[in-house]
């Protein structure tokens, strides 16, 4: 929730200014906790978020660390004034692509085959727009500095949020093993297809999204979001399918865990293609077992589809 460039900060959720003193912060936390408690008619999701926010800023040590990581407080202001970059251990998740971050322990398991650069197009576009927003000719020591990202316009932060979502999906897909092949950042003509994943359970087109808030699915589409992201995704998927002469078995929309009501929500067919909206943590489960209505593929079929996609896929 707090790692997205679009998400509310811990201070936003508690309803206080980042410069609030300790007593003001504590009073705000207790008030928000009472207001959001399910026993008095509050929202359970907000109740959990308030508790998480307090875990991040409720003690002097935790608050100092949170402020440094996210561009709040005196230390962050000093860094912004001097152009200094935060230590690697205190940089936010968005500062480096997910695949480039060091893992806790080495992983020697075989990986899925991967082609293209997940999140690459949107990261490049983010860097272009953040420089335009700051001003031509102005040096930016760190385009991912927390204070800079949080102050940028929503459409700029949205590009970075979606790039992060694509990178996170790519990491999950890579861990499925050598029986799977993935293509990322695919040119679909008038649109971009985030991912194609081919494996024993079928051929899928995947959309990775982050709206920075919980969303509802209504009549096969994301409610209260302009542009019809699911319909646009399926249209891009079908365009690539025609160009490669392959038939996609399913469409998958991946969202952050905190932003979906159900980990796996199958919403039926969208333009004839079985579609599911899934939490990020459930993606590997769905790709291994398949979406309802999708036919598993034999070894020869997988080889033929992979060959056609390799010949036809163009990257954004």
XYZ file of C-alpha atoms in Angstrom:
316
model
C 0.000 0.000 0.000
C 2.690 2.528 0.983
C 5.217 1.501 -1.690
C 3.211 2.818 -4.629
C 3.974 6.294 -6.043
C 0.182 6.761 -6.078
C -0.598 5.619 -2.553
C -1.496 7.861 0.339
C 1.274 8.360 2.876
C 1.032 7.249 6.498
C 0.451 10.886 7.414
C -2.373 11.198 4.871
C -4.129 8.173 6.348
C -3.807 9.534 9.877
C -4.964 12.971 8.755
C -1.986 14.955 10.057
C 0.773 17.100 8.607
C 4.175 15.360 8.273
C 5.582 17.960 10.677
C 3.061 17.134 13.447
C 4.521 16.551 16.905
C 4.371 13.176 18.639
C 1.306 13.956 20.774
C -0.699 15.267 17.806
C 0.225 12.150 15.853
C -0.868 9.859 18.702
C -4.213 11.655 19.142
C -4.876 11.451 15.388
C -4.133 7.730 15.396
C -6.516 7.027 18.283
C -9.254 9.095 16.642
C -8.881 7.366 13.258
C -8.808 3.986 14.964
C -12.117 4.669 16.714
C -13.748 6.104 13.587
C -12.745 3.190 11.359
C -13.376 0.341 13.827
C -15.815 -2.197 12.289
C -17.690 -2.527 15.611
C -18.905 1.077 15.286
C -19.705 0.877 11.582
C -16.274 1.775 10.284
C -14.522 0.392 7.202
C -12.451 -2.715 8.035
C -9.973 -2.003 5.235
C -9.363 1.532 6.518
C -9.032 0.168 10.065
C -6.176 -2.089 8.903
C -4.543 0.733 6.943
C -4.585 3.023 9.979
C -2.830 0.343 12.040
C -0.211 -0.123 9.325
C 0.345 3.616 9.158
C 0.945 3.723 12.912
C 3.465 0.892 12.659
C 5.432 3.051 10.219
C 5.426 6.339 12.168
C 4.326 5.442 15.695
C 7.796 5.411 17.258
C 10.654 7.888 16.946
C 12.916 5.346 15.274
C 10.294 4.049 12.850
C 9.181 7.568 11.950
C 12.722 8.759 11.263
C 13.339 5.813 8.957
C 9.981 6.307 7.193
C 10.629 10.023 6.704
C 14.054 9.420 5.168
C 12.704 6.764 2.794
C 9.716 8.782 1.668
C 10.907 12.351 1.485
C 9.444 13.784 4.708
C 11.072 15.608 7.582
C 14.206 17.659 8.048
C 16.622 15.013 6.759
C 14.644 14.672 3.546
C 14.484 18.442 3.098
C 18.229 18.708 3.566
C 18.790 16.047 0.951
C 16.489 17.824 -1.483
C 18.297 21.125 -0.981
C 21.737 19.653 -1.584
C 20.707 17.197 -4.293
C 22.057 14.338 -2.179
C 20.721 10.864 -2.841
C 19.502 8.618 -0.039
C 21.562 5.551 0.947
C 20.657 2.419 -1.015
C 19.131 0.828 2.096
C 16.722 3.760 2.481
C 15.653 4.238 -1.129
C 12.016 3.476 -1.983
C 11.074 0.366 -3.937
C 10.573 2.368 -7.123
C 14.226 3.506 -7.354
C 15.356 0.323 -9.123
C 13.547 -2.245 -11.299
C 12.338 -5.267 -9.318
C 14.532 -7.687 -11.264
C 17.633 -5.639 -10.331
C 17.057 -5.644 -6.583
C 19.257 -7.979 -4.548
C 17.433 -11.041 -3.227
C 17.690 -12.245 0.337
C 19.354 -15.463 -0.826
C 20.652 -16.775 -4.149
C 18.108 -18.674 -6.239
C 19.552 -21.343 -8.521
C 16.220 -22.742 -9.763
C 15.634 -22.728 -13.553
C 13.796 -19.596 -14.670
C 11.103 -19.051 -17.257
C 12.329 -17.816 -20.622
C 11.884 -14.072 -20.828
C 11.943 -11.602 -23.713
C 11.646 -7.820 -23.662
C 12.024 -5.293 -20.858
C 9.125 -5.273 -18.358
C 8.167 -1.739 -17.399
C 10.799 -0.328 -19.733
C 8.518 1.784 -21.908
C 6.758 3.374 -18.941
C 9.998 4.041 -17.035
C 11.413 5.823 -20.094
C 8.236 7.863 -20.466
C 8.309 8.696 -16.752
C 11.876 9.996 -17.036
C 10.931 12.153 -20.038
C 7.921 13.699 -18.300
C 9.558 14.222 -14.905
C 12.319 16.207 -16.620
C 9.764 18.244 -18.575
C 7.857 18.933 -15.370
C 10.938 20.042 -13.419
C 12.090 22.173 -16.352
C 14.391 21.781 -19.316
C 18.022 22.247 -18.413
C 17.498 21.698 -14.683
C 19.772 18.971 -13.353
C 17.979 16.154 -11.506
C 20.482 14.184 -9.387
C 17.923 11.447 -8.669
C 14.707 11.293 -10.759
C 13.324 8.731 -8.281
C 13.928 10.808 -5.152
C 10.874 10.406 -2.870
C 10.223 14.137 -2.466
C 10.295 14.565 -6.241
C 8.036 11.600 -7.021
C 5.431 12.544 -4.411
C 5.212 16.127 -5.667
C 4.900 15.199 -9.363
C 1.540 15.349 -11.206
C -0.707 12.304 -10.932
C -0.237 11.248 -14.571
C 3.550 11.195 -14.116
C 3.368 9.159 -10.905
C 0.913 6.805 -12.612
C 3.528 5.918 -15.237
C 6.019 4.965 -12.540
C 3.389 3.017 -10.574
C 2.475 0.961 -13.646
C 6.141 0.348 -14.475
C 6.614 -1.033 -10.965
C 3.527 -3.222 -11.388
C 4.881 -4.652 -14.647
C 8.273 -5.358 -13.082
C 6.664 -7.131 -10.116
C 4.613 -9.329 -12.457
C 7.714 -10.211 -14.476
C 9.523 -11.390 -11.341
C 6.600 -13.669 -10.424
C 6.421 -15.105 -13.943
C 10.164 -15.760 -14.020
C 9.808 -17.951 -10.931
C 7.321 -20.295 -12.655
C 10.193 -22.299 -14.110
C 11.513 -23.353 -17.473
C 8.158 -24.706 -18.668
C 6.977 -21.110 -19.194
C 7.918 -18.390 -21.673
C 7.150 -14.694 -21.258
C 7.238 -11.646 -23.507
C 7.069 -8.154 -21.970
C 6.234 -4.672 -23.284
C 4.720 -5.809 -26.575
C 3.715 -3.410 -29.335
C 0.031 -4.034 -30.114
C -0.417 -1.282 -32.672
C -2.492 1.446 -31.053
C -1.820 0.092 -27.569
C 0.742 -1.844 -25.558
C 0.314 -5.354 -24.211
C 2.144 -5.621 -20.885
C 2.889 -9.363 -20.884
C 2.306 -12.575 -22.784
C 2.792 -15.787 -20.807
C 2.835 -19.222 -22.428
C 2.841 -22.442 -20.410
C 1.155 -25.826 -19.951
C -2.044 -24.215 -18.618
C -2.512 -22.012 -21.685
C -1.594 -18.783 -23.446
C -2.395 -15.590 -21.521
C -2.250 -11.852 -22.040
C -1.580 -10.046 -18.755
C -2.239 -6.448 -17.748
C -0.341 -5.141 -14.709
C -2.026 -2.162 -13.062
C -1.781 0.017 -9.975
C -4.509 2.613 -9.456
C -3.181 3.587 -6.040
C -6.437 2.605 -4.325
C -8.858 -0.326 -3.937
C -11.012 -0.931 -7.006
C -14.281 -2.708 -7.800
C -15.084 -4.771 -10.866
C -18.504 -4.052 -12.313
C -19.938 -5.579 -15.502
C -16.575 -6.854 -16.645
C -14.738 -3.562 -16.186
C -12.903 -1.600 -13.497
C -15.502 0.715 -11.946
C -14.862 4.455 -11.647
C -11.832 4.371 -13.946
C -11.798 6.145 -17.292
C -10.666 4.441 -20.479
C -11.938 0.909 -19.859
C -8.597 -0.741 -19.001
C -9.882 -4.328 -19.251
C -11.564 -3.787 -22.625
C -8.442 -1.994 -23.914
C -6.262 -4.864 -22.681
C -8.382 -7.504 -24.398
C -8.363 -5.487 -27.631
C -4.539 -5.340 -27.530
C -4.383 -9.054 -26.781
C -6.602 -9.871 -29.759
C -4.513 -7.637 -32.058
C -1.330 -9.499 -31.143
C -3.147 -12.821 -31.529
C -4.184 -11.953 -35.083
C -0.681 -10.804 -36.030
C 0.932 -13.972 -34.634
C -1.884 -16.309 -35.762
C -2.357 -17.649 -32.223
C -5.410 -17.853 -29.986
C -5.163 -16.574 -26.443
C -6.827 -18.801 -23.870
C -7.361 -16.111 -21.259
C -6.839 -12.523 -20.152
C -5.529 -11.686 -16.662
C -5.522 -8.335 -14.871
C -3.049 -8.168 -11.966
C -3.540 -5.642 -9.143
C -1.781 -5.049 -5.794
C -3.060 -7.335 -3.044
C -4.511 -4.471 -0.979
C -6.516 -3.152 -3.920
C -8.758 -6.154 -4.634
C -11.605 -7.602 -2.611
C -10.943 -11.179 -3.750
C -7.560 -12.759 -4.507
C -8.990 -14.406 -7.634
C -12.092 -13.020 -9.331
C -13.120 -14.652 -12.592
C -15.435 -12.265 -14.419
C -16.435 -14.427 -17.388
C -15.688 -13.676 -21.019
C -14.731 -10.236 -22.268
C -15.068 -10.085 -26.052
C -15.022 -13.864 -26.097
C -11.925 -14.349 -23.922
C -12.136 -15.795 -20.359
C -10.921 -13.054 -18.033
C -9.790 -12.963 -14.402
C -8.782 -10.169 -12.033
C -6.198 -11.422 -9.533
C -4.155 -10.164 -6.614
C -0.440 -10.113 -7.298
C 0.252 -12.828 -4.709
C -2.227 -15.167 -6.467
C -0.822 -14.764 -9.981
C 1.450 -17.809 -9.961
C -1.449 -19.971 -8.732
C -3.670 -18.803 -11.599
C -0.951 -19.292 -14.223
C -0.258 -22.830 -13.005
C -3.860 -24.005 -12.774
C -5.366 -21.851 -15.544
C -8.426 -19.637 -15.877
C -11.801 -21.362 -16.110
C -12.631 -21.939 -19.765
C -8.994 -22.105 -20.875
C -7.770 -25.320 -22.463
C -4.398 -26.761 -21.319
C -1.726 -27.060 -24.009
C 0.340 -30.081 -25.022
C 4.063 -29.958 -25.642
C 3.770 -29.738 -29.432
C 1.195 -26.936 -29.195
C 3.402 -24.952 -26.814
C 6.326 -25.281 -29.234
C 4.254 -24.145 -32.225
C 2.751 -21.151 -30.381
C 6.158 -20.106 -29.046
C 7.640 -20.228 -32.551
C 4.841 -18.079 -33.997
C 5.086 -15.526 -31.199
C 8.857 -15.293 -31.521
C 8.462 -14.475 -35.204
C 5.639 -11.961 -34.768
C 6.192 -10.115 -31.465
C 7.487 -6.565 -31.683
C 8.427 -4.675 -28.551
C 7.187 -1.217 -27.569
